[in-house]
Amino acid sequence: MGVIFVTGGAGFIGSAFVRLVLDERSGIEIVDLDALTYAGNLENLAGVDGSRHTFIKGDICDRDTVMGAVPEEADAIFNFAAESHVDRSIYSADEFLRTNILGTQVLLDAARAKKVKRFVQVSTDEVMGSLPDDSDEYFTEDSALKPNSPYAASKAAAEFCVRAARKTHGLDTVVTRCGNNYGPRQFPEKLIPLMIANAASDEPLPVYGDGMNVRDWIYVDDHCRGIWLAYERGRSGEIYNIGARNEMHNIDVVRAILDALNKPHSLVKFIEDRPGHDRRYAIDPTRSETELGWNPKVKWEDGLTATIRWYQENQAWVEHVRTGEYREYYKGMYDARLAASEPRS
Ligand code: NAD
Ligand code: TYD
């Protein structure tokens, strides 16, 4: 039985990864460290096989906790733990720098101390900044790092720490860079679950700017399969872009949700833009396709239908995560901007 160490396994993507590995790799045991911040939720792990999954509540920045938790000679560390929401990083960057950079360094140090065989850093296309509208430019693994938000800057810095651990200390590392994920259990501060929740309760759908920003959407399980293949088949020191070639304007995503829920487009409210809002993300996943044999399996229409159904069937989950903290966040982020928005078709 092999053992892997997963951080952030109670979050959106980390919990999908834990499920996938337990379902599809019977010889793997998982030790899962998560601080259970506002975005972490043990309900995300409901029903997983407890005989092969050990959950530890703890902070990746806490060196003693991490050293105590990482198993000797583990097969791999998969680092999902992060502060992950761009809007929150604009409001305050401190936690982003702490968790995303310092936390990653603590994990790299633990990987060396515990002789972990491979370190997989789960990164994001956002480290590469923004592409021009309507161009045929794509992010490749050789694109320059040009992060534009404090979140993206912290993830880029984490990548540099990973690179340095390999070059300086010879740690075996792989980095994955994925685009925007969607699927069950995503915290409703992100575009798709926020719009599903608001549409379902006939509240306004706040779209930033002109709604023409482009994101490259991928179903969460496809991302997780790519991470696993990068671990199994990736070359040491390499970066692998993961993307489903599914660029969409935000407004089209929002209207697709309204149509699926049979709600009027008039619920859309265009509000003041996010500062520094990246215009377009678009990933060239050729390296993952050719070297890893990775391909996305879930079509956008099917993934969106499954996601909406999951939120409809899991109202209790939604209510539990929409805590007082969430309501305060929502008020601060949206109330004034919604009040100032002009009606537009
Ligand atoms: P999330 O916010 O849903 O989950 C993050 C998890 O990390 C939570 O469970 C939280 O409790 C935990 N965490 C936060 N700080 C911690 C700390 N100091 N110590 C231990 N645990 C901590 O995020 P997500 O969307 O699941 O993203 C997971 C990873 O994937 C992140 O590294 C993110 O940068 C990356 N990523 C996300 C996307 C996306 O579209 N969501 C795309 C590409 C890459
Ligand atoms: P988000 O889900 O926050 O992901 P990211 O910023 O990492 O891409 O946002 C996706 C897109 O949707 C982004 O262009 C910002 C936009 N957006 C809105 O228009 N309204 C919203 O309320 C949110 C949360 C996002």
Short mmCIF file of C-alpha atoms in Angstrom, two decimals, residues 6 11 23 57 67 112 116 128 140 159-160 162 171-172 197 214 241 250 268 270 286 295 301 306:
data_model
loop_
_atom_site.label_atom_id
_atom_site.label_comp_id
_atom_site.label_asym_id
_atom_site.label_seq_id
_atom_site.Cartn_x
_atom_site.Cartn_y
_atom_site.Cartn_z
CA VAL A 6 -2.62 15.73 0.52
CA GLY A 11 -11.62 22.15 -0.05
CA ASP A 23 -12.19 5.34 -5.92
CA LYS A 57 -6.84 19.44 11.12
CA MET A 67 6.69 17.53 10.28
CA ARG A 112 13.10 16.82 2.03
CA VAL A 116 9.14 12.16 0.12
CA MET A 128 0.71 33.92 -16.35
CA THR A 140 1.97 27.50 -22.70
CA GLU A 159 6.11 28.03 -7.96
CA PHE A 160 9.47 29.73 -7.56
CA VAL A 162 9.18 24.71 -5.73
CA LEU A 171 13.76 17.47 -4.65
CA ASP A 172 11.67 15.71 -7.30
CA ALA A 197 -27.27 30.08 -5.65
CA VAL A 214 -12.96 35.04 -20.84
CA ASN A 241 -0.85 22.95 -18.27
CA ASN A 250 -18.54 35.29 -18.31
CA VAL A 268 -28.21 39.88 -14.41
CA PHE A 270 -23.59 44.54 -14.42
CA THR A 286 -0.75 20.04 -25.66
CA ASN A 295 -7.71 14.33 -22.08
CA GLU A 301 -22.96 21.07 -21.08
CA ALA A 306 -24.36 17.84 -13.16
#
